[in-house]
């Protein structure tokens, strides 16, 4: 098991808190839950590309947010696992342009299926509803991750105190400051 230093643990905890706060804020406008959603907090899902140790923070932040989900335990489990899977996959992306893609795919597929099952079960109409729900969730993820998340990927490597926390690139194609 990998050990985190105090700075990494602190940043992961801050990401968890920020994810939950941004999600609760978005809930005021009705954007956080449901098949048509655009969580501002999902922009944070690109952070594992720069800071792989933020993955547990994203998972915990999403878990805390989903405790208020109208879908209940299904969203707590599957919604949180979708974010965990997306964060793990994002940390493995080869460049910053692909880093926002895992949250779009994972949440579109997993949440699309979850909402469809919640609404009609696996009976007639599931696949049509799944296609629609996957599309709407992925569209919200595209907005959050490729617009707001790309801003984070551009700005954060320029912050000197954060640059020290970024792992050194193992291969030439994955520099944090890559444009």
PDB file of C-alpha atoms in Angstrom:
ATOM      1  CA  UNK A   1       0.000   0.000   0.000  1.00  0.00           C
ATOM      2  CA  UNK A   2       1.269   3.459  -0.929  1.00  0.00           C
ATOM      3  CA  UNK A   3       1.885   5.923   1.897  1.00  0.00           C
ATOM      4  CA  UNK A   4       0.824   9.547   1.633  1.00  0.00           C
ATOM      5  CA  UNK A   5       2.804  12.382   3.173  1.00  0.00           C
ATOM      6  CA  UNK A   6       1.034  15.107   5.171  1.00  0.00           C
ATOM      7  CA  UNK A   7       0.778  17.524   2.221  1.00  0.00           C
ATOM      8  CA  UNK A   8      -0.723  14.900  -0.051  1.00  0.00           C
ATOM      9  CA  UNK A   9      -3.204  13.782   2.599  1.00  0.00           C
ATOM     10  CA  UNK A  10      -4.163  17.393   3.281  1.00  0.00           C
ATOM     11  CA  UNK A  11      -4.714  18.137  -0.400  1.00  0.00           C
ATOM     12  CA  UNK A  12      -6.806  14.965  -0.801  1.00  0.00           C
ATOM     13  CA  UNK A  13      -8.941  15.999   2.205  1.00  0.00           C
ATOM     14  CA  UNK A  14      -9.340  19.501   0.765  1.00  0.00           C
ATOM     15  CA  UNK A  15     -10.475  18.005  -2.545  1.00  0.00           C
ATOM     16  CA  UNK A  16     -13.069  15.868  -0.715  1.00  0.00           C
ATOM     17  CA  UNK A  17     -14.413  18.905   1.124  1.00  0.00           C
ATOM     18  CA  UNK A  18     -14.399  21.092  -1.992  1.00  0.00           C
ATOM     19  CA  UNK A  19     -16.184  18.397  -4.016  1.00  0.00           C
ATOM     20  CA  UNK A  20     -18.947  18.128  -1.418  1.00  0.00           C
ATOM     21  CA  UNK A  21     -19.337  21.904  -1.016  1.00  0.00           C
ATOM     22  CA  UNK A  22     -19.468  22.524  -4.777  1.00  0.00           C
ATOM     23  CA  UNK A  23     -22.007  19.726  -5.183  1.00  0.00           C
ATOM     24  CA  UNK A  24     -24.224  21.029  -2.406  1.00  0.00           C
ATOM     25  CA  UNK A  25     -23.979  24.507  -3.961  1.00  0.00           C
ATOM     26  CA  UNK A  26     -25.037  23.109  -7.338  1.00  0.00           C
ATOM     27  CA  UNK A  27     -27.952  21.379  -5.643  1.00  0.00           C
ATOM     28  CA  UNK A  28     -29.421  24.819  -4.883  1.00  0.00           C
ATOM     29  CA  UNK A  29     -29.897  25.192  -8.634  1.00  0.00           C
ATOM     30  CA  UNK A  30     -31.028  21.587  -9.170  1.00  0.00           C
ATOM     31  CA  UNK A  31     -27.854  20.627 -11.057  1.00  0.00           C
ATOM     32  CA  UNK A  32     -26.381  17.988  -8.757  1.00  0.00           C
ATOM     33  CA  UNK A  33     -28.708  14.997  -8.930  1.00  0.00           C
ATOM     34  CA  UNK A  34     -30.734  13.280 -11.616  1.00  0.00           C
ATOM     35  CA  UNK A  35     -30.249  12.185 -15.212  1.00  0.00           C
ATOM     36  CA  UNK A  36     -29.783  15.789 -16.356  1.00  0.00           C
ATOM     37  CA  UNK A  37     -26.992  17.097 -14.179  1.00  0.00           C
ATOM     38  CA  UNK A  38     -23.922  19.279 -14.347  1.00  0.00           C
ATOM     39  CA  UNK A  39     -21.985  19.070 -11.113  1.00  0.00           C
ATOM     40  CA  UNK A  40     -19.438  21.878 -10.869  1.00  0.00           C
ATOM     41  CA  UNK A  41     -17.507  19.569  -8.568  1.00  0.00           C
ATOM     42  CA  UNK A  42     -16.933  17.094 -11.409  1.00  0.00           C
ATOM     43  CA  UNK A  43     -14.319  19.506 -12.769  1.00  0.00           C
ATOM     44  CA  UNK A  44     -12.161  18.263  -9.893  1.00  0.00           C
ATOM     45  CA  UNK A  45     -12.137  14.787 -11.463  1.00  0.00           C
ATOM     46  CA  UNK A  46      -9.245  15.901 -13.693  1.00  0.00           C
ATOM     47  CA  UNK A  47      -7.008  16.438 -10.644  1.00  0.00           C
ATOM     48  CA  UNK A  48      -5.651  12.856 -10.528  1.00  0.00           C
ATOM     49  CA  UNK A  49      -3.897  13.610 -13.817  1.00  0.00           C
ATOM     50  CA  UNK A  50      -1.761  16.167 -11.963  1.00  0.00           C
ATOM     51  CA  UNK A  51      -2.044  14.789  -8.431  1.00  0.00           C
ATOM     52  CA  UNK A  52      -2.774  11.017  -8.367  1.00  0.00           C
ATOM     53  CA  UNK A  53      -3.073  11.095  -4.572  1.00  0.00           C
ATOM     54  CA  UNK A  54      -6.313  13.140  -4.828  1.00  0.00           C
ATOM     55  CA  UNK A  55      -8.218  10.047  -5.983  1.00  0.00           C
ATOM     56  CA  UNK A  56      -9.392   9.026  -2.475  1.00  0.00           C
ATOM     57  CA  UNK A  57     -10.489  12.612  -1.823  1.00  0.00           C
ATOM     58  CA  UNK A  58     -12.648  12.631  -4.935  1.00  0.00           C
ATOM     59  CA  UNK A  59     -14.219   9.321  -3.925  1.00  0.00           C
ATOM     60  CA  UNK A  60     -14.973  10.503  -0.379  1.00  0.00           C
ATOM     61  CA  UNK A  61     -16.313  13.860  -1.598  1.00  0.00           C
ATOM     62  CA  UNK A  62     -18.626  12.101  -4.035  1.00  0.00           C
ATOM     63  CA  UNK A  63     -19.710   9.624  -1.368  1.00  0.00           C
ATOM     64  CA  UNK A  64     -20.580  12.472   1.013  1.00  0.00           C
ATOM     65  CA  UNK A  65     -22.497  14.252  -1.746  1.00  0.00           C
ATOM     66  CA  UNK A  66     -24.429  11.140  -2.733  1.00  0.00           C
ATOM     67  CA  UNK A  67     -25.678  10.696   0.824  1.00  0.00           C
ATOM     68  CA  UNK A  68     -28.276  13.326  -0.159  1.00  0.00           C
ATOM     69  CA  UNK A  69     -29.179  11.663  -3.450  1.00  0.00           C
ATOM     70  CA  UNK A  70     -32.878  11.154  -4.106  1.00  0.00           C
ATOM     71  CA  UNK A  71     -31.977   7.794  -5.695  1.00  0.00           C
ATOM     72  CA  UNK A  72     -30.660   6.612  -2.318  1.00  0.00           C
ATOM     73  CA  UNK A  73     -28.252   3.739  -1.641  1.00  0.00           C
ATOM     74  CA  UNK A  74     -27.949   2.836  -5.328  1.00  0.00           C
ATOM     75  CA  UNK A  75     -26.452   6.264  -6.093  1.00  0.00           C
ATOM     76  CA  UNK A  76     -24.333   6.202  -2.960  1.00  0.00           C
ATOM     77  CA  UNK A  77     -22.710   2.977  -4.158  1.00  0.00           C
ATOM     78  CA  UNK A  78     -22.678   3.204  -7.951  1.00  0.00           C
ATOM     79  CA  UNK A  79     -22.330   6.982  -8.269  1.00  0.00           C
ATOM     80  CA  UNK A  80     -19.377   6.998  -5.897  1.00  0.00           C
ATOM     81  CA  UNK A  81     -17.786   3.991  -7.609  1.00  0.00           C
ATOM     82  CA  UNK A  82     -18.160   5.737 -10.987  1.00  0.00           C
ATOM     83  CA  UNK A  83     -16.166   8.684  -9.644  1.00  0.00           C
ATOM     84  CA  UNK A  84     -13.546   6.388  -8.127  1.00  0.00           C
ATOM     85  CA  UNK A  85     -13.132   4.473 -11.367  1.00  0.00           C
ATOM     86  CA  UNK A  86     -12.949   7.722 -13.366  1.00  0.00           C
ATOM     87  CA  UNK A  87     -10.321   9.162 -11.006  1.00  0.00           C
ATOM     88  CA  UNK A  88      -8.162   6.028 -11.186  1.00  0.00           C
ATOM     89  CA  UNK A  89      -8.410   6.014 -14.984  1.00  0.00           C
ATOM     90  CA  UNK A  90      -7.677   9.763 -15.188  1.00  0.00           C
ATOM     91  CA  UNK A  91      -4.453   9.282 -13.245  1.00  0.00           C
ATOM     92  CA  UNK A  92      -3.281   6.944 -16.030  1.00  0.00           C
ATOM     93  CA  UNK A  93      -4.091   9.245 -18.970  1.00  0.00           C
ATOM     94  CA  UNK A  94      -1.136  10.027 -21.273  1.00  0.00           C
ATOM     95  CA  UNK A  95      -1.877  13.738 -21.812  1.00  0.00           C
ATOM     96  CA  UNK A  96      -3.991  16.605 -20.515  1.00  0.00           C
ATOM     97  CA  UNK A  97      -6.397  16.538 -23.471  1.00  0.00           C
ATOM     98  CA  UNK A  98      -7.503  12.999 -22.626  1.00  0.00           C
ATOM     99  CA  UNK A  99      -7.573  13.541 -18.842  1.00  0.00           C
ATOM    100  CA  UNK A 100     -11.210  14.800 -18.761  1.00  0.00           C
ATOM    101  CA  UNK A 101     -12.468  11.855 -20.831  1.00  0.00           C
ATOM    102  CA  UNK A 102     -12.683   9.097 -18.144  1.00  0.00           C
ATOM    103  CA  UNK A 103     -15.240  10.964 -15.992  1.00  0.00           C
ATOM    104  CA  UNK A 104     -17.383  11.581 -19.082  1.00  0.00           C
ATOM    105  CA  UNK A 105     -17.353   7.898 -20.070  1.00  0.00           C
ATOM    106  CA  UNK A 106     -17.604   6.353 -16.581  1.00  0.00           C
ATOM    107  CA  UNK A 107     -20.391   8.602 -15.357  1.00  0.00           C
ATOM    108  CA  UNK A 108     -22.278   8.476 -18.656  1.00  0.00           C
ATOM    109  CA  UNK A 109     -22.315   4.683 -18.729  1.00  0.00           C
ATOM    110  CA  UNK A 110     -22.632   3.862 -15.028  1.00  0.00           C
ATOM    111  CA  UNK A 111     -25.054   6.631 -14.045  1.00  0.00           C
ATOM    112  CA  UNK A 112     -27.003   6.249 -17.289  1.00  0.00           C
ATOM    113  CA  UNK A 113     -27.590   2.587 -16.433  1.00  0.00           C
ATOM    114  CA  UNK A 114     -28.286   3.365 -12.777  1.00  0.00           C
ATOM    115  CA  UNK A 115     -30.932   6.008 -13.527  1.00  0.00           C
ATOM    116  CA  UNK A 116     -32.568   3.793 -16.158  1.00  0.00           C
ATOM    117  CA  UNK A 117     -32.731   0.837 -13.784  1.00  0.00           C
ATOM    118  CA  UNK A 118     -34.112   3.094 -11.040  1.00  0.00           C
ATOM    119  CA  UNK A 119     -36.853   4.397 -13.346  1.00  0.00           C
ATOM    120  CA  UNK A 120     -37.972   1.273 -15.285  1.00  0.00           C
ATOM    121  CA  UNK A 121     -35.909  -1.673 -14.054  1.00  0.00           C
ATOM    122  CA  UNK A 122     -34.415  -3.962 -16.676  1.00  0.00           C
ATOM    123  CA  UNK A 123     -37.735  -4.335 -18.471  1.00  0.00           C
ATOM    124  CA  UNK A 124     -39.036  -2.808 -21.672  1.00  0.00           C
ATOM    125  CA  UNK A 125     -37.742   0.638 -22.362  1.00  0.00           C
ATOM    126  CA  UNK A 126     -34.497   0.175 -20.439  1.00  0.00           C
ATOM    127  CA  UNK A 127     -32.159   0.504 -23.432  1.00  0.00           C
ATOM    128  CA  UNK A 128     -33.837   3.565 -24.899  1.00  0.00           C
ATOM    129  CA  UNK A 129     -33.880   5.274 -21.518  1.00  0.00           C
ATOM    130  CA  UNK A 130     -30.293   4.185 -20.908  1.00  0.00           C
ATOM    131  CA  UNK A 131     -29.174   5.810 -24.173  1.00  0.00           C
ATOM    132  CA  UNK A 132     -30.926   9.049 -23.229  1.00  0.00           C
ATOM    133  CA  UNK A 133     -29.671   9.099 -19.622  1.00  0.00           C
ATOM    134  CA  UNK A 134     -26.115   8.218 -20.647  1.00  0.00           C
ATOM    135  CA  UNK A 135     -26.206  11.040 -23.202  1.00  0.00           C
ATOM    136  CA  UNK A 136     -27.499  13.665 -20.760  1.00  0.00           C
ATOM    137  CA  UNK A 137     -25.134  12.679 -17.954  1.00  0.00           C
ATOM    138  CA  UNK A 138     -22.169  12.590 -20.353  1.00  0.00           C
ATOM    139  CA  UNK A 139     -23.148  16.006 -21.719  1.00  0.00           C
ATOM    140  CA  UNK A 140     -23.077  17.489 -18.207  1.00  0.00           C
ATOM    141  CA  UNK A 141     -19.744  15.780 -17.581  1.00  0.00           C
ATOM    142  CA  UNK A 142     -18.369  17.200 -20.841  1.00  0.00           C
ATOM    143  CA  UNK A 143     -19.276  20.696 -19.699  1.00  0.00           C
ATOM    144  CA  UNK A 144     -17.811  20.252 -16.226  1.00  0.00           C
ATOM    145  CA  UNK A 145     -14.661  18.341 -17.143  1.00  0.00           C
ATOM    146  CA  UNK A 146     -13.681  19.764 -20.516  1.00  0.00           C
ATOM    147  CA  UNK A 147     -14.576  23.389 -19.750  1.00  0.00           C
ATOM    148  CA  UNK A 148     -13.954  23.861 -16.022  1.00  0.00           C
ATOM    149  CA  UNK A 149     -11.575  20.895 -15.654  1.00  0.00           C
ATOM    150  CA  UNK A 150      -9.417  22.036 -18.562  1.00  0.00           C
ATOM    151  CA  UNK A 151      -9.060  25.401 -16.838  1.00  0.00           C
ATOM    152  CA  UNK A 152      -7.737  23.596 -13.777  1.00  0.00           C
ATOM    153  CA  UNK A 153      -5.293  21.610 -15.920  1.00  0.00           C
ATOM    154  CA  UNK A 154      -4.001  24.843 -17.410  1.00  0.00           C
ATOM    155  CA  UNK A 155      -3.787  26.971 -14.270  1.00  0.00           C
ATOM    156  CA  UNK A 156      -2.668  24.558 -11.520  1.00  0.00           C
ATOM    157  CA  UNK A 157       0.721  23.611 -13.052  1.00  0.00           C
ATOM    158  CA  UNK A 158       1.601  27.315 -12.982  1.00  0.00           C
ATOM    159  CA  UNK A 159       1.188  27.529  -9.202  1.00  0.00           C
ATOM    160  CA  UNK A 160       4.660  27.037  -7.760  1.00  0.00           C
ATOM    161  CA  UNK A 161       3.572  25.562  -4.416  1.00  0.00           C
ATOM    162  CA  UNK A 162       1.406  22.976  -6.196  1.00  0.00           C
ATOM    163  CA  UNK A 163       4.015  22.133  -8.806  1.00  0.00           C
ATOM    164  CA  UNK A 164       6.171  20.609  -6.063  1.00  0.00           C
ATOM    165  CA  UNK A 165       3.381  18.133  -5.291  1.00  0.00           C
ATOM    166  CA  UNK A 166       3.118  16.909  -8.875  1.00  0.00           C
ATOM    167  CA  UNK A 167       4.917  13.655  -9.587  1.00  0.00           C
ATOM    168  CA  UNK A 168       7.764  13.922 -12.034  1.00  0.00           C
ATOM    169  CA  UNK A 169       6.760  12.549 -15.427  1.00  0.00           C
ATOM    170  CA  UNK A 170       7.834   8.957 -15.908  1.00  0.00           C
ATOM    171  CA  UNK A 171       7.741   9.248 -19.665  1.00  0.00           C
ATOM    172  CA  UNK A 172       8.325  12.118 -22.046  1.00  0.00           C
ATOM    173  CA  UNK A 173       4.685  12.425 -23.189  1.00  0.00           C
ATOM    174  CA  UNK A 174       3.171  13.255 -19.788  1.00  0.00           C
ATOM    175  CA  UNK A 175       4.519  16.557 -18.534  1.00  0.00           C
ATOM    176  CA  UNK A 176       2.111  18.341 -16.154  1.00  0.00           C
ATOM    177  CA  UNK A 177       2.772  21.662 -17.871  1.00  0.00           C
ATOM    178  CA  UNK A 178       2.115  20.144 -21.315  1.00  0.00           C
ATOM    179  CA  UNK A 179      -0.189  22.274 -23.450  1.00  0.00           C
TER     180      UNK A 179
END
